């Protein structure tokens, strides 16, 4: 929708310029750009996606009396007003109206004080607000949805043409070990992808956030891993199936008959500070703030048409320990990452590589 509006803006602006001189056109954007809650009650920066904002709130905060403050696109207005005190026991809605009054967007804003769930069966998914691709979510004990899973589907949407939701890289799949499961498939990005030297899109799902608007310009930077975690993770376990695609493609589009695609499954725990609020596709496995990693070794990766159990221990990096005080203060983030092509972030892999995932558990000390 935003790209369509931008096109319309340029068209209208061009028509006005060629016909006669007029006053500057009013802004037609109706977006929330930033969100904050005064008083230091946020565990991390709010997650803003399309028409949805998710916020993780500290346990000590009164969730029945929060006053979010918003920054909007220039000239836009919001109802209720920014700074209005509201009860976020359940999600609240806000309506943003563009400066020219022609566009409106309704945002659903939700808050949770719970730590993320640690068992994932991938039974819960829905179409995004454009109804183009699937997003995954978990359900809290009070039946509230919590969105901490992200994927690159939003980036694929830019080059996908008229692809149906089930043809995107990251989708639900009805033939899981039990019920639905997660399906990740490496896809071709077609002509537009080739023009930008991004010829394939690996299926991926991770705990964190994906900044769709910067995906084409900086896909690795747009991929942000991690959310606060209040426990010490010990193991990552679950079930998978994998089949590599037939032809390995290098970034420049050449076929490499000597290479074979492979998947990746791993989890990370890292410390946050003023300089490092999240890790990205650039440094998820190299950042000095990393504490421990649970990851498949190459020798253990196998193709299989049957459900195969995995159990990956968290290995501490040299000299790294967990500070109990920082843990209590919410200074550690965790992320789990699945991808159908281990080098998909570098746009290397095989179209058709498919990874199925089900019945995953993040085991921690209190388990």
Short mmCIF file of C-alpha atoms in Angstrom, two decimals:
data_model
loop_
_atom_site.label_atom_id
_atom_site.label_comp_id
_atom_site.label_asym_id
_atom_site.label_seq_id
_atom_site.Cartn_x
_atom_site.Cartn_y
_atom_site.Cartn_z
CA UNK A 1 0.00 0.00 0.00
CA UNK A 2 2.79 2.36 0.86
CA UNK A 3 4.53 1.74 -2.48
CA UNK A 4 1.25 2.32 -4.32
CA UNK A 5 0.73 5.61 -2.49
CA UNK A 6 4.26 6.70 -3.31
CA UNK A 7 3.59 6.03 -6.98
CA UNK A 8 0.38 8.03 -6.82
CA UNK A 9 2.18 10.87 -5.08
CA UNK A 10 4.83 11.04 -7.82
CA UNK A 11 2.18 10.85 -10.55
CA UNK A 12 0.09 13.62 -9.02
CA UNK A 13 3.17 15.74 -8.36
CA UNK A 14 4.35 15.32 -11.97
CA UNK A 15 0.92 16.20 -13.37
CA UNK A 16 0.69 19.31 -11.22
CA UNK A 17 4.14 20.48 -12.27
CA UNK A 18 3.49 20.10 -15.98
CA UNK A 19 0.05 21.71 -15.88
CA UNK A 20 0.66 24.75 -13.70
CA UNK A 21 2.33 25.90 -10.51
CA UNK A 22 0.37 25.07 -7.38
CA UNK A 23 0.87 25.09 -3.65
CA UNK A 24 2.86 22.15 -2.30
CA UNK A 25 0.66 19.04 -2.04
CA UNK A 26 -0.37 17.85 1.41
CA UNK A 27 1.24 14.64 2.66
CA UNK A 28 -0.74 11.45 1.95
CA UNK A 29 1.17 9.16 4.35
CA UNK A 30 -0.59 7.81 7.43
CA UNK A 31 2.06 5.89 9.32
CA UNK A 32 3.34 5.55 12.88
CA UNK A 33 7.11 5.94 12.61
CA UNK A 34 8.15 5.59 16.26
CA UNK A 35 6.54 4.57 19.53
CA UNK A 36 7.68 5.03 23.12
CA UNK A 37 6.30 4.79 26.64
CA UNK A 38 7.74 7.21 29.25
CA UNK A 39 9.08 5.93 32.53
CA UNK A 40 11.49 3.27 31.32
CA UNK A 41 8.89 0.50 31.30
CA UNK A 42 9.87 -0.98 27.91
CA UNK A 43 12.09 -4.06 27.77
CA UNK A 44 13.10 -3.26 24.19
CA UNK A 45 12.19 -0.95 21.32
CA UNK A 46 8.60 -1.53 20.14
CA UNK A 47 8.15 -3.68 17.07
CA UNK A 48 6.29 -1.71 14.36
CA UNK A 49 4.99 -3.78 11.44
CA UNK A 50 2.49 -2.58 8.85
CA UNK A 51 -0.62 -1.99 10.99
CA UNK A 52 0.56 -3.65 14.20
CA UNK A 53 2.79 -2.56 17.10
CA UNK A 54 4.01 -5.03 19.75
CA UNK A 55 5.61 -3.91 23.01
CA UNK A 56 7.31 -5.95 25.73
CA UNK A 57 6.75 -4.32 29.13
CA UNK A 58 8.62 -4.81 32.40
CA UNK A 59 6.89 -6.84 35.11
CA UNK A 60 6.93 -3.87 37.50
CA UNK A 61 4.87 -1.66 35.17
CA UNK A 62 1.13 -1.11 35.53
CA UNK A 63 -0.15 -2.38 32.19
CA UNK A 64 -3.65 -1.01 32.90
CA UNK A 65 -2.38 2.57 32.76
CA UNK A 66 0.08 3.17 29.93
CA UNK A 67 0.41 6.27 27.74
CA UNK A 68 2.23 5.45 24.49
CA UNK A 69 3.68 8.38 22.59
CA UNK A 70 3.88 8.24 18.79
CA UNK A 71 5.79 10.01 16.06
CA UNK A 72 3.77 10.16 12.84
CA UNK A 73 4.51 10.92 9.22
CA UNK A 74 4.50 14.74 8.71
CA UNK A 75 1.08 16.32 9.08
CA UNK A 76 -0.70 13.11 10.08
CA UNK A 77 -2.99 12.95 13.12
CA UNK A 78 -3.85 10.11 15.46
CA UNK A 79 -6.94 9.16 17.45
CA UNK A 80 -6.82 8.70 20.43
CA UNK A 81 -4.14 11.36 20.83
CA UNK A 82 -0.52 10.48 21.45
CA UNK A 83 0.07 10.26 25.21
CA UNK A 84 -3.49 9.16 26.07
CA UNK A 85 -3.59 6.82 29.08
CA UNK A 86 -5.17 3.47 28.18
CA UNK A 87 -5.62 -0.02 29.60
CA UNK A 88 -3.41 -2.47 27.69
CA UNK A 89 -4.63 -5.62 29.41
CA UNK A 90 -5.96 -6.26 25.90
CA UNK A 91 -4.80 -4.76 22.58
CA UNK A 92 -5.90 -1.20 21.76
CA UNK A 93 -6.48 0.36 18.34
CA UNK A 94 -5.34 3.76 17.01
CA UNK A 95 -6.42 5.43 13.77
CA UNK A 96 -3.88 7.51 11.86
CA UNK A 97 -5.16 9.98 9.25
CA UNK A 98 -2.90 11.50 6.61
CA UNK A 99 -2.40 15.25 6.30
CA UNK A 100 -4.52 15.40 3.13
CA UNK A 101 -7.30 13.43 4.84
CA UNK A 102 -7.45 10.86 2.05
CA UNK A 103 -5.72 7.93 3.78
CA UNK A 104 -6.38 6.22 7.09
CA UNK A 105 -4.63 3.33 8.78
CA UNK A 106 -5.83 1.50 11.88
CA UNK A 107 -3.03 0.19 14.10
CA UNK A 108 -3.47 -2.53 16.71
CA UNK A 109 -1.12 -1.91 19.65
CA UNK A 110 -0.50 -4.75 22.09
CA UNK A 111 1.61 -5.06 25.24
CA UNK A 112 2.84 -8.13 27.05
CA UNK A 113 4.68 -8.61 30.31
CA UNK A 114 5.27 -12.31 29.69
CA UNK A 115 8.57 -13.71 28.58
CA UNK A 116 8.39 -15.38 25.19
CA UNK A 117 7.02 -18.91 25.09
CA UNK A 118 9.55 -21.73 24.80
CA UNK A 119 7.58 -24.44 22.96
CA UNK A 120 6.73 -23.94 19.31
CA UNK A 121 4.44 -26.13 17.22
CA UNK A 122 3.81 -23.57 14.43
CA UNK A 123 0.06 -24.09 14.55
CA UNK A 124 -0.66 -20.36 14.58
CA UNK A 125 -0.28 -18.25 11.45
CA UNK A 126 -2.30 -15.67 9.55
CA UNK A 127 -2.03 -13.46 6.50
CA UNK A 128 -0.47 -10.03 6.94
CA UNK A 129 -2.63 -6.93 6.45
CA UNK A 130 -1.96 -6.96 2.68
CA UNK A 131 -3.09 -10.61 2.55
CA UNK A 132 0.00 -11.45 0.51
CA UNK A 133 2.03 -13.63 2.87
CA UNK A 134 1.90 -15.51 6.18
CA UNK A 135 3.11 -14.32 9.58
CA UNK A 136 3.50 -16.61 12.59
CA UNK A 137 2.49 -15.86 16.15
CA UNK A 138 2.13 -17.57 19.55
CA UNK A 139 -0.85 -17.49 21.90
CA UNK A 140 -0.55 -16.44 25.55
CA UNK A 141 -2.57 -18.12 28.34
CA UNK A 142 -5.12 -15.25 28.16
CA UNK A 143 -5.58 -16.03 24.43
CA UNK A 144 -3.77 -12.85 23.40
CA UNK A 145 -1.60 -13.18 20.30
CA UNK A 146 2.09 -12.38 20.66
CA UNK A 147 4.21 -11.67 17.59
CA UNK A 148 7.91 -12.31 18.05
CA UNK A 149 8.55 -14.43 14.95
CA UNK A 150 9.72 -12.67 11.79
CA UNK A 151 10.71 -13.72 8.28
CA UNK A 152 11.90 -12.27 5.00
CA UNK A 153 8.48 -12.70 3.40
CA UNK A 154 7.99 -8.93 3.39
CA UNK A 155 11.13 -8.50 1.31
CA UNK A 156 10.08 -11.24 -1.11
CA UNK A 157 6.77 -9.43 -1.58
CA UNK A 158 8.62 -6.58 -3.29
CA UNK A 159 9.80 -8.86 -6.13
CA UNK A 160 7.18 -11.61 -6.06
CA UNK A 161 4.68 -10.22 -8.54
CA UNK A 162 1.37 -12.04 -8.13
CA UNK A 163 2.69 -14.96 -6.07
CA UNK A 164 0.10 -16.58 -3.84
CA UNK A 165 0.71 -16.73 -0.05
CA UNK A 166 1.52 -20.45 -0.17
CA UNK A 167 4.23 -19.75 -2.77
CA UNK A 168 6.27 -17.49 -0.49
CA UNK A 169 9.52 -18.75 1.12
CA UNK A 170 8.03 -19.05 4.64
CA UNK A 171 4.63 -20.71 5.06
CA UNK A 172 2.63 -23.05 7.29
CA UNK A 173 2.41 -26.65 6.06
CA UNK A 174 -0.36 -29.09 7.00
CA UNK A 175 1.78 -32.23 7.10
CA UNK A 176 3.76 -31.71 10.29
CA UNK A 177 4.93 -34.25 12.80
CA UNK A 178 1.74 -33.31 14.59
CA UNK A 179 -0.76 -30.97 12.92
CA UNK A 180 0.80 -28.05 11.06
CA UNK A 181 4.50 -27.36 10.81
CA UNK A 182 6.80 -24.65 9.45
CA UNK A 183 7.84 -24.89 5.79
CA UNK A 184 10.86 -22.98 4.51
CA UNK A 185 11.68 -23.14 0.80
CA UNK A 186 14.33 -21.27 -1.17
CA UNK A 187 12.67 -19.37 -4.01
CA UNK A 188 13.81 -17.57 -7.15
CA UNK A 189 13.30 -13.80 -7.01
CA UNK A 190 12.89 -13.54 -10.78
CA UNK A 191 13.91 -10.65 -13.00
CA UNK A 192 13.71 -7.96 -10.30
CA UNK A 193 15.91 -10.02 -8.01
CA UNK A 194 18.45 -10.59 -10.77
CA UNK A 195 18.63 -6.86 -11.50
CA UNK A 196 19.57 -6.20 -7.86
CA UNK A 197 21.92 -9.23 -7.73
CA UNK A 198 19.63 -10.95 -5.22
CA UNK A 199 18.58 -13.98 -7.26
CA UNK A 200 17.12 -16.13 -4.53
CA UNK A 201 15.28 -15.80 -1.23
CA UNK A 202 15.85 -18.49 1.36
CA UNK A 203 12.92 -19.49 3.51
CA UNK A 204 13.61 -18.28 7.03
CA UNK A 205 11.95 -17.73 10.37
CA UNK A 206 13.56 -16.15 13.41
CA UNK A 207 12.81 -14.52 16.72
CA UNK A 208 13.23 -10.82 16.12
CA UNK A 209 12.16 -8.24 13.56
CA UNK A 210 12.45 -7.64 9.81
CA UNK A 211 12.48 -4.08 8.46
CA UNK A 212 10.74 -4.54 5.13
CA UNK A 213 11.21 -0.98 3.86
CA UNK A 214 15.02 -1.32 3.96
CA UNK A 215 15.11 -4.94 2.73
CA UNK A 216 16.14 -4.21 -0.86
CA UNK A 217 18.77 -1.65 0.11
CA UNK A 218 20.29 -3.54 3.05
CA UNK A 219 18.77 -7.02 3.58
CA UNK A 220 21.28 -8.13 6.22
CA UNK A 221 20.80 -4.94 8.23
CA UNK A 222 17.02 -5.27 7.91
CA UNK A 223 17.21 -8.64 9.68
CA UNK A 224 17.28 -8.01 13.43
CA UNK A 225 17.62 -10.95 15.80
CA UNK A 226 16.56 -11.20 19.41
CA UNK A 227 14.06 -10.36 22.15
CA UNK A 228 14.59 -10.15 25.93
CA UNK A 229 14.78 -13.49 27.72
CA UNK A 230 14.64 -13.89 31.50
CA UNK A 231 16.18 -17.36 31.77
CA UNK A 232 19.42 -19.20 31.00
CA UNK A 233 18.92 -21.33 27.87
CA UNK A 234 20.41 -24.81 27.91
CA UNK A 235 19.31 -26.62 24.74
CA UNK A 236 17.35 -26.21 21.52
CA UNK A 237 15.57 -29.32 20.38
CA UNK A 238 12.91 -30.34 17.88
CA UNK A 239 12.30 -32.19 14.61
CA UNK A 240 13.17 -31.44 11.00
CA UNK A 241 13.06 -32.76 7.44
CA UNK A 242 15.30 -31.43 4.67
CA UNK A 243 15.80 -31.79 0.92
CA UNK A 244 18.36 -29.71 -0.96
CA UNK A 245 17.45 -28.12 -4.28
CA UNK A 246 18.99 -29.65 -7.42
CA UNK A 247 21.15 -26.76 -8.70
CA UNK A 248 23.39 -24.55 -6.55
CA UNK A 249 23.42 -20.93 -7.75
CA UNK A 250 26.18 -18.43 -6.98
CA UNK A 251 25.34 -14.79 -6.28
CA UNK A 252 26.23 -13.79 -9.85
CA UNK A 253 23.77 -16.35 -11.21
CA UNK A 254 26.27 -18.98 -12.34
CA UNK A 255 25.60 -22.64 -11.60
CA UNK A 256 28.08 -24.43 -9.34
CA UNK A 257 27.98 -28.21 -9.91
CA UNK A 258 30.51 -28.79 -7.12
CA UNK A 259 28.41 -27.16 -4.39
CA UNK A 260 25.40 -28.54 -2.54
CA UNK A 261 22.94 -26.52 -0.51
CA UNK A 262 22.38 -27.07 3.20
CA UNK A 263 20.10 -25.71 5.92
CA UNK A 264 20.85 -23.96 9.18
CA UNK A 265 19.25 -24.18 12.63
CA UNK A 266 20.72 -22.27 15.54
CA UNK A 267 19.98 -20.20 18.63
CA UNK A 268 21.94 -17.37 20.22
CA UNK A 269 22.07 -15.62 23.59
CA UNK A 270 23.71 -12.21 23.78
CA UNK A 271 24.05 -9.24 26.10
CA UNK A 272 22.47 -5.91 25.19
CA UNK A 273 23.83 -2.45 25.95
CA UNK A 274 23.52 1.10 24.61
CA UNK A 275 25.50 0.22 21.47
CA UNK A 276 24.03 -3.25 20.90
CA UNK A 277 20.26 -3.46 21.20
CA UNK A 278 19.97 -6.26 18.67
CA UNK A 279 22.13 -8.34 16.31
CA UNK A 280 21.70 -8.40 12.54
CA UNK A 281 22.45 -10.62 9.59
CA UNK A 282 25.94 -9.12 9.62
CA UNK A 283 27.00 -10.17 13.11
CA UNK A 284 24.56 -12.73 14.53
CA UNK A 285 27.39 -15.25 14.96
CA UNK A 286 30.36 -12.91 15.40
CA UNK A 287 29.32 -10.02 17.64
CA UNK A 288 31.49 -9.67 20.79
CA UNK A 289 28.31 -9.44 22.91
CA UNK A 290 27.47 -13.08 22.16
CA UNK A 291 27.36 -15.28 25.24
CA UNK A 292 26.43 -18.74 23.95
CA UNK A 293 25.36 -20.47 20.72
CA UNK A 294 23.45 -23.68 19.97
CA UNK A 295 24.00 -24.68 16.33
CA UNK A 296 23.96 -27.63 13.98
CA UNK A 297 27.42 -28.77 12.96
CA UNK A 298 27.89 -29.35 9.25
CA UNK A 299 28.71 -33.04 9.75
CA UNK A 300 25.35 -33.59 11.48
CA UNK A 301 23.22 -32.04 8.73
CA UNK A 302 21.43 -34.73 6.75
CA UNK A 303 18.76 -34.85 4.09
CA UNK A 304 15.75 -36.81 5.25
CA UNK A 305 12.17 -37.50 4.18
CA UNK A 306 11.34 -38.59 7.73
CA UNK A 307 11.10 -36.47 10.85
CA UNK A 308 14.55 -36.34 12.40
CA UNK A 309 15.13 -35.31 16.02
CA UNK A 310 17.74 -32.68 16.89
CA UNK A 311 19.07 -31.62 20.29
CA UNK A 312 21.58 -28.77 20.26
CA UNK A 313 23.35 -27.70 23.48
CA UNK A 314 24.17 -24.05 24.12
CA UNK A 315 27.96 -23.73 24.07
CA UNK A 316 29.47 -20.77 25.93
CA UNK A 317 32.02 -18.69 24.07
CA UNK A 318 35.48 -18.43 25.68
CA UNK A 319 35.48 -16.26 28.78
CA UNK A 320 31.73 -15.66 28.67
CA UNK A 321 29.43 -16.04 31.69
CA UNK A 322 25.93 -14.88 32.57
CA UNK A 323 25.66 -12.13 35.17
CA UNK A 324 22.64 -12.90 37.43
CA UNK A 325 22.04 -9.18 38.06
CA UNK A 326 21.96 -8.38 34.35
CA UNK A 327 19.71 -11.37 33.77
CA UNK A 328 17.24 -10.03 36.31
CA UNK A 329 17.45 -6.59 34.68
CA UNK A 330 16.51 -8.04 31.29
CA UNK A 331 19.89 -7.33 29.69
CA UNK A 332 20.05 -10.56 27.66
CA UNK A 333 18.34 -11.33 24.36
CA UNK A 334 17.69 -14.69 22.74
CA UNK A 335 16.90 -15.63 19.16
CA UNK A 336 16.19 -18.84 17.26
CA UNK A 337 16.93 -18.93 13.54
CA UNK A 338 15.83 -21.41 10.85
CA UNK A 339 16.72 -21.16 7.15
CA UNK A 340 16.45 -23.42 4.12
CA UNK A 341 19.79 -22.21 2.66
CA UNK A 342 22.71 -21.70 5.03
CA UNK A 343 24.23 -19.04 2.73
CA UNK A 344 20.90 -17.48 1.79
CA UNK A 345 21.95 -14.20 3.40
CA UNK A 346 24.67 -13.98 0.72
CA UNK A 347 22.14 -14.99 -1.97
CA UNK A 348 23.85 -18.35 -2.56
CA UNK A 349 21.91 -21.60 -2.54
CA UNK A 350 19.59 -23.83 -4.53
CA UNK A 351 16.06 -22.95 -5.54
CA UNK A 352 13.75 -25.64 -4.17
CA UNK A 353 15.75 -26.40 -1.00
CA UNK A 354 13.09 -27.19 1.58
CA UNK A 355 13.28 -27.36 5.37
CA UNK A 356 10.36 -28.50 7.52
CA UNK A 357 10.38 -27.77 11.27
CA UNK A 358 8.06 -28.91 14.06
CA UNK A 359 7.76 -29.43 17.84
CA UNK A 360 10.65 -27.15 18.82
CA UNK A 361 11.53 -26.40 22.44
CA UNK A 362 13.93 -23.88 23.93
CA UNK A 363 14.99 -25.61 27.14
CA UNK A 364 16.15 -23.34 29.96
CA UNK A 365 17.22 -23.77 33.59
CA UNK A 366 13.75 -23.42 35.08
CA UNK A 367 12.50 -26.27 32.87
#
